[in-house]
mmCIF file of C-alpha atoms in Angstrom:
data_model
loop_
_atom_site.group_PDB
_atom_site.id
_atom_site.type_symbol
_atom_site.label_atom_id
_atom_site.label_comp_id
_atom_site.label_asym_id
_atom_site.label_seq_id
_atom_site.Cartn_x
_atom_site.Cartn_y
_atom_site.Cartn_z
ATOM 1 C CA MET A 877 0.000 0.000 0.000
ATOM 2 C CA THR A 878 2.929 2.349 -0.285
ATOM 3 C CA GLN A 879 3.185 4.954 -2.968
ATOM 4 C CA THR A 880 6.426 3.592 -4.344
ATOM 5 C CA ASN A 881 5.119 0.357 -5.808
ATOM 6 C CA ASP A 882 1.680 1.643 -6.711
ATOM 7 C CA LYS A 883 1.870 2.056 -10.478
ATOM 8 C CA LEU A 884 -0.689 2.805 -13.108
ATOM 9 C CA VAL A 885 -0.446 0.102 -15.778
ATOM 10 C CA ILE A 886 -1.940 0.704 -19.205
ATOM 11 C CA ALA A 887 -1.426 -1.898 -21.908
ATOM 12 C CA GLY A 888 1.610 -3.230 -20.041
ATOM 13 C CA ARG A 889 3.238 0.191 -19.644
ATOM 14 C CA GLU A 890 3.861 1.442 -16.122
ATOM 15 C CA PHE A 891 3.420 5.009 -14.944
ATOM 16 C CA ASP A 892 4.143 6.500 -11.521
ATOM 17 C CA SER A 893 1.721 9.388 -11.951
ATOM 18 C CA ARG A 894 -2.016 8.870 -12.148
ATOM 19 C CA LEU A 895 -2.676 12.364 -13.415
ATOM 20 C CA MET A 896 -2.818 12.960 -17.161
ATOM 21 C CA VAL A 897 -2.940 16.487 -18.459
ATOM 22 C CA GLY A 898 -3.807 18.227 -21.679
ATOM 23 C CA THR A 899 -1.675 20.802 -23.444
ATOM 24 C CA GLY A 900 -4.391 23.167 -24.678
ATOM 25 C CA LYS A 901 -5.606 26.595 -23.559
ATOM 26 C CA TYR A 902 -2.380 27.805 -21.919
ATOM 27 C CA ALA A 903 -1.312 31.446 -22.231
ATOM 28 C CA ASP A 904 2.034 30.410 -23.717
ATOM 29 C CA PHE A 905 4.376 27.450 -24.037
ATOM 30 C CA GLN A 906 6.412 28.502 -20.976
ATOM 31 C CA GLN A 907 3.343 28.391 -18.757
ATOM 32 C CA MET A 908 2.314 25.037 -20.236
ATOM 33 C CA VAL A 909 5.744 23.481 -19.692
ATOM 34 C CA ARG A 910 5.885 24.690 -16.089
ATOM 35 C CA ALA A 911 2.349 23.500 -15.315
ATOM 36 C CA ILE A 912 2.972 20.062 -16.788
ATOM 37 C CA GLU A 913 6.213 19.750 -14.857
ATOM 38 C CA VAL A 914 4.592 20.694 -11.550
ATOM 39 C CA SER A 915 1.606 18.398 -12.205
ATOM 40 C CA GLY A 916 3.937 15.407 -12.173
ATOM 41 C CA ALA A 917 2.019 13.964 -15.131
ATOM 42 C CA GLN A 918 3.829 11.524 -17.391
ATOM 43 C CA ILE A 919 1.117 11.176 -20.009
ATOM 44 C CA ILE A 920 0.094 14.323 -21.842
ATOM 45 C CA THR A 921 -2.581 14.716 -24.468
ATOM 46 C CA VAL A 922 -2.020 16.516 -27.742
ATOM 47 C CA ALA A 923 -4.264 17.315 -30.678
ATOM 48 C CA VAL A 924 -3.564 16.753 -34.380
ATOM 49 C CA ARG A 925 -4.012 19.763 -36.644
ATOM 50 C CA ARG A 926 -2.951 21.064 -40.035
ATOM 51 C CA VAL A 927 0.446 22.719 -40.276
ATOM 52 C CA ASN A 928 0.105 26.370 -41.247
ATOM 53 C CA ILE A 929 1.992 26.353 -44.543
ATOM 54 C CA SER A 930 1.845 30.090 -45.178
ATOM 55 C CA ASP A 931 3.161 31.149 -41.756
ATOM 56 C CA ARG A 932 5.943 28.953 -40.445
ATOM 57 C CA SER A 933 7.116 31.495 -37.873
ATOM 58 C CA LYS A 934 5.139 29.971 -35.027
ATOM 59 C CA GLU A 935 6.885 27.615 -32.649
ATOM 60 C CA SER A 936 5.854 24.000 -32.590
ATOM 61 C CA LEU A 937 4.525 22.234 -29.494
ATOM 62 C CA LEU A 938 7.141 19.520 -29.786
ATOM 63 C CA ASP A 939 9.923 22.118 -29.507
ATOM 64 C CA HIS A 940 8.849 22.467 -25.884
ATOM 65 C CA ILE A 941 8.145 18.927 -24.792
ATOM 66 C CA ASP A 942 10.833 16.483 -23.697
ATOM 67 C CA LEU A 943 9.760 13.293 -25.416
ATOM 68 C CA LYS A 944 12.078 11.226 -23.224
ATOM 69 C CA LYS A 945 10.169 12.370 -20.178
ATOM 70 C CA TYR A 946 6.571 12.317 -21.386
ATOM 71 C CA THR A 947 4.346 9.874 -23.215
ATOM 72 C CA LEU A 948 2.276 11.689 -25.805
ATOM 73 C CA LEU A 949 -1.343 10.691 -26.005
ATOM 74 C CA PRO A 950 -2.742 12.088 -29.259
ATOM 75 C CA ASN A 951 -6.465 12.684 -29.047
ATOM 76 C CA THR A 952 -9.182 12.962 -31.627
ATOM 77 C CA ALA A 953 -10.750 16.034 -30.025
ATOM 78 C CA GLY A 954 -13.056 17.797 -32.411
ATOM 79 C CA CYS A 955 -14.034 14.656 -34.333
ATOM 80 C CA TYR A 956 -17.755 14.060 -34.787
ATOM 81 C CA THR A 957 -17.655 10.902 -36.911
ATOM 82 C CA ALA A 958 -15.881 7.553 -36.631
ATOM 83 C CA GLU A 959 -14.330 8.235 -40.029
ATOM 84 C CA ASP A 960 -12.697 11.515 -38.927
ATOM 85 C CA ALA A 961 -11.510 9.980 -35.666
ATOM 86 C CA ILE A 962 -9.947 6.994 -37.430
ATOM 87 C CA ARG A 963 -8.222 9.273 -39.926
ATOM 88 C CA THR A 964 -6.880 11.470 -37.120
ATOM 89 C CA CYS A 965 -5.540 8.431 -35.241
ATOM 90 C CA ARG A 966 -3.739 7.131 -38.318
ATOM 91 C CA LEU A 967 -2.112 10.517 -38.849
ATOM 92 C CA ALA A 968 -1.203 10.720 -35.154
ATOM 93 C CA ARG A 969 0.503 7.343 -35.287
ATOM 94 C CA GLU A 970 2.539 8.424 -38.281
ATOM 95 C CA ALA A 971 3.473 11.732 -36.636
ATOM 96 C CA GLY A 972 4.308 10.301 -33.237
ATOM 97 C CA LEU A 973 5.231 6.724 -34.025
ATOM 98 C CA SER A 974 3.235 5.440 -31.060
ATOM 99 C CA ASP A 975 0.075 3.326 -31.010
ATOM 100 C CA PHE A 976 -1.465 5.101 -28.002
ATOM 101 C CA VAL A 977 -4.527 7.179 -28.858
ATOM 102 C CA LYS A 978 -7.224 8.866 -26.853
ATOM 103 C CA LEU A 979 -10.306 8.170 -28.903
ATOM 104 C CA GLU A 980 -12.979 10.799 -28.662
ATOM 105 C CA VAL A 981 -15.985 11.044 -30.971
ATOM 106 C CA LEU A 982 -18.287 13.881 -30.016
ATOM 107 C CA GLY A 983 -22.047 14.061 -30.328
ATOM 108 C CA ASP A 984 -22.717 17.780 -30.425
ATOM 109 C CA GLU A 985 -21.002 21.087 -29.815
ATOM 110 C CA LYS A 986 -23.148 22.186 -26.930
ATOM 111 C CA THR A 987 -22.556 19.257 -24.610
ATOM 112 C CA LEU A 988 -19.454 17.713 -26.216
ATOM 113 C CA TYR A 989 -20.967 14.448 -25.036
ATOM 114 C CA PRO A 990 -19.559 11.328 -26.658
ATOM 115 C CA ASN A 991 -21.374 9.792 -29.602
ATOM 116 C CA ASN A 992 -21.055 6.230 -28.349
ATOM 117 C CA GLU A 993 -22.336 4.624 -31.526
ATOM 118 C CA GLU A 994 -19.564 6.244 -33.578
ATOM 119 C CA LEU A 995 -17.092 5.630 -30.745
ATOM 120 C CA LEU A 996 -17.671 1.869 -30.838
ATOM 121 C CA LYS A 997 -17.381 1.870 -34.630
ATOM 122 C CA ALA A 998 -14.077 3.735 -34.544
ATOM 123 C CA ALA A 999 -12.684 1.629 -31.673
ATOM 124 C CA LYS A 1000 -13.353 -1.570 -33.612
ATOM 125 C CA VAL A 1001 -11.430 -0.382 -36.673
ATOM 126 C CA LEU A 1002 -8.536 1.067 -34.667
ATOM 127 C CA LEU A 1003 -8.134 -2.014 -32.459
ATOM 128 C CA ALA A 1004 -7.981 -4.178 -35.600
ATOM 129 C CA GLU A 1005 -5.202 -1.887 -36.870
ATOM 130 C CA GLY A 1006 -3.166 -2.446 -33.713
ATOM 131 C CA PHE A 1007 -3.828 0.817 -31.891
ATOM 132 C CA THR A 1008 -3.836 1.007 -28.099
ATOM 133 C CA VAL A 1009 -7.198 2.679 -27.661
ATOM 134 C CA LEU A 1010 -8.158 4.783 -24.647
ATOM 135 C CA PRO A 1011 -11.754 5.824 -25.287
ATOM 136 C CA TYR A 1012 -13.470 8.882 -23.829
ATOM 137 C CA THR A 1013 -17.011 7.795 -23.078
ATOM 138 C CA SER A 1014 -20.137 8.721 -21.172
ATOM 139 C CA ASP A 1015 -20.324 7.359 -17.606
ATOM 140 C CA ASP A 1016 -22.315 4.377 -18.820
ATOM 141 C CA PRO A 1017 -21.288 0.991 -17.388
ATOM 142 C CA ILE A 1018 -22.692 -0.916 -20.372
ATOM 143 C CA ILE A 1019 -20.708 1.080 -22.937
ATOM 144 C CA CYS A 1020 -17.585 0.822 -20.772
ATOM 145 C CA LYS A 1021 -17.977 -2.963 -20.594
ATOM 146 C CA LYS A 1022 -18.439 -3.141 -24.364
ATOM 147 C CA LEU A 1023 -15.276 -1.082 -24.895
ATOM 148 C CA GLU A 1024 -13.335 -3.381 -22.581
ATOM 149 C CA ASP A 1025 -14.660 -6.502 -24.300
ATOM 150 C CA MET A 1026 -13.570 -5.117 -27.659
ATOM 151 C CA GLY A 1027 -10.024 -4.772 -26.362
ATOM 152 C CA CYS A 1028 -9.639 -1.152 -25.283
ATOM 153 C CA ALA A 1029 -6.704 -0.668 -22.910
ATOM 154 C CA ALA A 1030 -8.663 1.543 -20.507
ATOM 155 C CA VAL A 1031 -11.999 3.307 -20.307
ATOM 156 C CA MET A 1032 -12.287 7.028 -19.732
ATOM 157 C CA PRO A 1033 -15.758 8.002 -18.535
ATOM 158 C CA LEU A 1034 -16.530 11.676 -18.118
ATOM 159 C CA GLY A 1035 -17.145 13.103 -14.664
ATOM 160 C CA ALA A 1036 -19.169 15.953 -16.203
ATOM 161 C CA PRO A 1037 -19.192 17.668 -19.625
ATOM 162 C CA ILE A 1038 -15.799 18.701 -21.032
ATOM 163 C CA GLY A 1039 -14.642 22.036 -19.643
ATOM 164 C CA SER A 1040 -17.683 22.372 -17.357
ATOM 165 C CA GLY A 1041 -15.806 22.046 -14.079
ATOM 166 C CA LEU A 1042 -18.875 20.463 -12.506
ATOM 167 C CA GLY A 1043 -16.929 17.626 -10.873
ATOM 168 C CA ILE A 1044 -17.982 13.986 -10.557
ATOM 169 C CA ARG A 1045 -21.735 14.292 -11.179
ATOM 170 C CA ASN A 1046 -22.547 10.599 -10.882
ATOM 171 C CA PRO A 1047 -20.167 8.865 -8.497
ATOM 172 C CA TYR A 1048 -22.501 5.863 -8.363
ATOM 173 C CA ASN A 1049 -22.110 5.213 -12.080
ATOM 174 C CA ILE A 1050 -18.341 5.531 -11.746
ATOM 175 C CA GLN A 1051 -18.501 2.967 -8.939
ATOM 176 C CA ILE A 1052 -20.532 0.579 -11.083
ATOM 177 C CA ILE A 1053 -18.039 1.034 -13.938
ATOM 178 C CA LEU A 1054 -15.199 0.251 -11.528
ATOM 179 C CA GLU A 1055 -16.954 -2.965 -10.559
ATOM 180 C CA SER A 1056 -17.800 -3.880 -14.157
ATOM 181 C CA VAL A 1057 -14.434 -3.633 -15.892
ATOM 182 C CA LYS A 1058 -10.927 -4.841 -15.174
ATOM 183 C CA VAL A 1059 -9.059 -2.334 -17.348
ATOM 184 C CA PRO A 1060 -8.031 0.987 -15.770
ATOM 185 C CA VAL A 1061 -10.846 3.500 -15.301
ATOM 186 C CA ILE A 1062 -9.683 7.059 -15.888
ATOM 187 C CA VAL A 1063 -12.059 9.931 -15.257
ATOM 188 C CA ASP A 1064 -11.712 12.233 -18.232
ATOM 189 C CA ALA A 1065 -13.404 15.623 -18.247
ATOM 190 C CA GLY A 1066 -15.473 17.579 -15.780
ATOM 191 C CA VAL A 1067 -12.928 18.190 -13.032
ATOM 192 C CA GLY A 1068 -13.129 21.763 -11.729
ATOM 193 C CA THR A 1069 -10.885 21.833 -8.708
ATOM 194 C CA ALA A 1070 -8.645 19.644 -6.574
ATOM 195 C CA SER A 1071 -11.400 18.033 -4.512
ATOM 196 C CA ASP A 1072 -13.070 16.747 -7.703
ATOM 197 C CA ALA A 1073 -9.879 14.917 -8.644
ATOM 198 C CA ALA A 1074 -9.522 13.563 -5.114
ATOM 199 C CA ILE A 1075 -13.111 12.281 -5.166
ATOM 200 C CA ALA A 1076 -12.480 10.408 -8.431
ATOM 201 C CA MET A 1077 -9.407 8.774 -6.935
ATOM 202 C CA GLU A 1078 -11.128 7.993 -3.617
ATOM 203 C CA LEU A 1079 -13.812 6.142 -5.561
ATOM 204 C CA GLY A 1080 -11.061 3.853 -6.796
ATOM 205 C CA CYS A 1081 -10.445 5.284 -10.249
ATOM 206 C CA HIS A 1082 -7.018 4.490 -11.621
ATOM 207 C CA GLY A 1083 -6.337 7.953 -12.937
ATOM 208 C CA VAL A 1084 -7.735 11.342 -13.860
ATOM 209 C CA LEU A 1085 -7.284 13.278 -17.101
ATOM 210 C CA MET A 1086 -7.826 17.020 -17.235
ATOM 211 C CA ASN A 1087 -6.957 20.121 -19.213
ATOM 212 C CA THR A 1088 -9.257 23.061 -18.602
ATOM 213 C CA ALA A 1089 -9.234 22.755 -14.790
ATOM 214 C CA ILE A 1090 -5.508 23.517 -14.833
ATOM 215 C CA ALA A 1091 -5.056 25.668 -17.935
ATOM 216 C CA GLY A 1092 -8.153 27.753 -17.183
ATOM 217 C CA ALA A 1093 -7.311 28.429 -13.528
ATOM 218 C CA LYS A 1094 -6.184 31.938 -12.568
ATOM 219 C CA ASP A 1095 -2.789 30.477 -11.717
ATOM 220 C CA PRO A 1096 -2.406 27.329 -13.837
ATOM 221 C CA VAL A 1097 0.952 26.360 -12.325
ATOM 222 C CA ALA A 1098 -0.408 26.494 -8.757
ATOM 223 C CA MET A 1099 -3.497 24.527 -9.826
ATOM 224 C CA ALA A 1100 -1.259 21.927 -11.467
ATOM 225 C CA GLU A 1101 0.455 21.422 -8.121
ATOM 226 C CA ALA A 1102 -2.917 21.227 -6.351
ATOM 227 C CA MET A 1103 -4.066 18.542 -8.802
ATOM 228 C CA ASN A 1104 -0.838 16.609 -8.324
ATOM 229 C CA CYS A 1105 -1.459 16.594 -4.553
ATOM 230 C CA ALA A 1106 -5.172 15.813 -4.936
ATOM 231 C CA VAL A 1107 -4.659 12.799 -7.179
ATOM 232 C CA ARG A 1108 -2.003 11.388 -4.857
ATOM 233 C CA ALA A 1109 -4.078 12.140 -1.743
ATOM 234 C CA GLY A 1110 -7.177 10.562 -3.254
ATOM 235 C CA ARG A 1111 -5.264 7.472 -4.296
ATOM 236 C CA LEU A 1112 -3.674 7.064 -0.872
ATOM 237 C CA ALA A 1113 -7.043 7.507 0.844
ATOM 238 C CA TYR A 1114 -8.542 4.858 -1.440
ATOM 239 C CA LEU A 1115 -5.725 2.421 -0.677
ATOM 240 C CA ALA A 1116 -5.859 3.239 3.030
ATOM 241 C CA GLY A 1117 -9.559 2.378 3.138
ATOM 242 C CA ARG A 1118 -11.924 4.973 4.530
ATOM 243 C CA ILE A 1119 -14.065 4.465 7.627
ATOM 244 C CA PRO A 1120 -17.692 3.613 7.069
ATOM 245 C CA ARG A 1121 -20.214 6.441 7.135
ATOM 246 C CA LYS A 1122 -22.407 6.350 10.267
ATOM 247 C CA LEU A 1123 -25.336 8.450 11.298
ATOM 248 C CA TYR A 1124 -24.288 8.935 14.920
ATOM 249 C CA ALA A 1125 -21.094 9.890 16.690
ATOM 250 C CA SER A 1126 -18.436 7.462 17.810
ATOM 251 C CA ALA A 1127 -16.031 8.755 20.459
ATOM 252 C CA SER A 1128 -12.394 8.779 19.539
ATOM 253 C CA SER A 1129 -11.073 9.276 23.096
ATOM 254 C CA PRO A 1130 -11.152 6.416 25.598
ATOM 255 C CA LEU A 1131 -14.191 6.440 27.883
ATOM 256 C CA ALA A 1132 -12.321 4.716 30.755
ATOM 257 C CA GLY A 1133 -10.558 6.960 33.302
ATOM 258 C CA LEU A 1134 -12.803 9.968 32.957
ATOM 259 C CA ILE A 1135 -12.603 12.296 35.961
ATOM 260 C CA GLY A 1136 -15.557 13.007 38.149
ATOM 261 C CA MET B 835 2.538 22.168 -61.372
ATOM 262 C CA ASN B 836 -0.541 22.631 -59.211
ATOM 263 C CA ILE B 837 -1.352 20.716 -56.065
ATOM 264 C CA THR B 838 -3.562 21.264 -53.014
ATOM 265 C CA THR B 839 -1.872 21.469 -49.637
ATOM 266 C CA ASN B 840 -3.975 21.674 -46.484
ATOM 267 C CA GLY B 841 -6.893 22.918 -48.533
ATOM 268 C CA GLU B 842 -4.916 25.641 -50.335
ATOM 269 C CA ALA B 843 -4.194 25.559 -54.065
ATOM 270 C CA VAL B 844 -0.457 25.984 -54.553
ATOM 271 C CA SER B 845 1.852 26.034 -57.528
ATOM 272 C CA ILE B 846 5.213 24.283 -57.097
ATOM 273 C CA ASP B 847 8.213 23.029 -59.038
ATOM 274 C CA PRO B 848 8.400 19.241 -59.438
ATOM 275 C CA LEU B 849 9.643 17.869 -56.098
ATOM 276 C CA ASN B 850 9.419 14.786 -53.957
ATOM 277 C CA VAL B 851 7.545 14.980 -50.652
ATOM 278 C CA GLN B 852 10.717 15.273 -48.578
ATOM 279 C CA GLU B 853 11.969 18.180 -50.696
ATOM 280 C CA TYR B 854 8.584 19.852 -50.579
ATOM 281 C CA LEU B 855 8.385 19.679 -46.766
ATOM 282 C CA LEU B 856 11.886 21.119 -46.454
ATOM 283 C CA SER B 857 10.998 23.896 -48.914
ATOM 284 C CA LEU B 858 8.160 24.855 -46.560
ATOM 285 C CA GLY B 859 10.525 24.900 -43.588
ATOM 286 C CA ILE B 860 8.874 21.826 -42.080
ATOM 287 C CA ASP B 861 10.879 19.225 -40.164
ATOM 288 C CA PRO B 862 9.696 15.956 -41.787
ATOM 289 C CA ARG B 863 10.202 14.071 -38.519
ATOM 290 C CA ARG B 864 7.632 16.235 -36.757
ATOM 291 C CA VAL B 865 4.685 15.836 -39.105
ATOM 292 C CA ALA B 866 2.444 13.264 -40.722
ATOM 293 C CA VAL B 867 1.480 13.421 -44.372
ATOM 294 C CA GLU B 868 -1.581 12.201 -46.154
ATOM 295 C CA LEU B 869 -1.282 12.002 -49.939
ATOM 296 C CA ASN B 870 -4.642 11.782 -51.718
ATOM 297 C CA LEU B 871 -6.231 10.637 -48.437
ATOM 298 C CA GLU B 872 -3.720 7.821 -47.844
ATOM 299 C CA ILE B 873 -1.131 8.024 -45.071
ATOM 300 C CA LEU B 874 2.322 8.311 -46.589
ATOM 301 C CA PRO B 875 4.910 6.494 -44.425
ATOM 302 C CA LYS B 876 7.939 8.655 -43.585
ATOM 303 C CA ALA B 877 10.248 6.180 -45.323
ATOM 304 C CA GLN B 878 8.527 7.005 -48.618
ATOM 305 C CA TYR B 879 8.867 10.804 -48.468
ATOM 306 C CA GLU B 880 12.044 10.809 -50.532
ATOM 307 C CA THR B 881 10.867 8.307 -53.120
ATOM 308 C CA THR B 882 7.440 9.857 -53.686
ATOM 309 C CA ASP B 883 7.341 12.529 -56.386
ATOM 310 C CA LEU B 884 4.448 14.971 -56.279
ATOM 311 C CA LYS B 885 2.199 14.943 -59.324
ATOM 312 C CA GLU B 886 -0.170 17.456 -60.881
ATOM 313 C CA GLY B 887 -3.450 17.502 -58.983
ATOM 314 C CA ASP B 888 -2.143 15.780 -55.836
ATOM 315 C CA THR B 889 -3.843 16.604 -52.564
ATOM 316 C CA LEU B 890 -1.668 16.770 -49.476
ATOM 317 C CA GLU B 891 -2.553 17.063 -45.827
ATOM 318 C CA ILE B 892 0.350 17.938 -43.561
ATOM 319 C CA VAL B 893 -0.488 17.732 -39.856
ATOM 320 C CA GLN B 894 1.372 18.112 -36.603
ATOM 321 C CA PHE B 895 0.714 17.851 -32.891
ATOM 322 C CA VAL B 896 -0.636 20.972 -31.235
ATOM 323 C CA GLY B 897 -1.742 21.755 -27.711
ATOM 324 C CA GLY B 898 -5.009 20.129 -26.834
ATOM 325 C CA GLY B 899 -6.932 18.312 -24.177
ATOM 326 C CA SER B 900 -10.553 17.734 -24.788
ATOM 327 C CA LEU B 901 -11.202 20.752 -26.893
ATOM 328 C CA PRO B 902 -13.455 21.410 -29.803
ATOM 329 C CA ALA B 903 -11.407 22.674 -32.698
ATOM 330 C CA SER B 904 -11.580 22.708 -36.452
ATOM 331 C CA LEU B 905 -10.528 19.565 -38.235
ATOM 332 C CA PRO B 906 -8.604 18.923 -41.387
ATOM 333 C CA LYS B 907 -11.463 18.159 -43.766
ATOM 334 C CA ALA B 908 -11.263 15.367 -46.274
ATOM 335 C CA GLY B 909 -10.268 16.433 -49.791
#
């Protein structure tokens, strides 16, 4: 139960940190690099976009990220069809030479909720092509079980809509998912502040993925540190085993030897 | 010769993909290329000559978490 041998294992790869962070929405690369460093994260998500061919003056993300230190997890953010997501994953593999992908197929722009029908379609094709698929999904135990049965390396249910900061809206569903699947369960999206991350970990989740909660904070670097602490604290509390909830008090000082 | 790169019509001298990327100031190791909707493996950049009417998509990794953003569209 010590921290030292408690690793997150995804598709046979071990990670010390259970916090995964995104690289979007930062004020500049310096702030992003500092926040990622302080977060302790080892897996960082990146998006795949067209190179601007008319203006090559802008710096590239990879100029700022030490690829020996971090595992890149390309995502398919912004994809609304299985076809687009599959295409993005193939390009990501060619650009990064890794099979790890965060598969995300969105349903609509207002909720950014997953389109699970398209998600399952895309996962099937990508798994057949040898990708290690980490799917972003709704907090639905049945879909999560289906994704595991297909061969996904983890399942990533949302805590609340992307960027909403509403926290873990349905801890009971997350608990059912944890009981239903054997692959790591990583809460992806919805975290607003440190306690949300701690709650996910206390439930027994294997990791938490976030972007906006850190990058959108007034002080992203300080929030990155808070999230680092919260994920570790939540994990330790889960491993330590919390006391049962009881309606009435239970004295913590001995009753014997009271004066009077 | 005319080709389409990332949705823009461009006129170029005959080149292979590797030469074209370098002419744009792009580090070929940092990008992925789709030629006429098929992924072009990096090992084939130097042996693939661009032809009239080719459509190229050149993509790279950018900052992102779970964000909505515009996609490279097919074609």
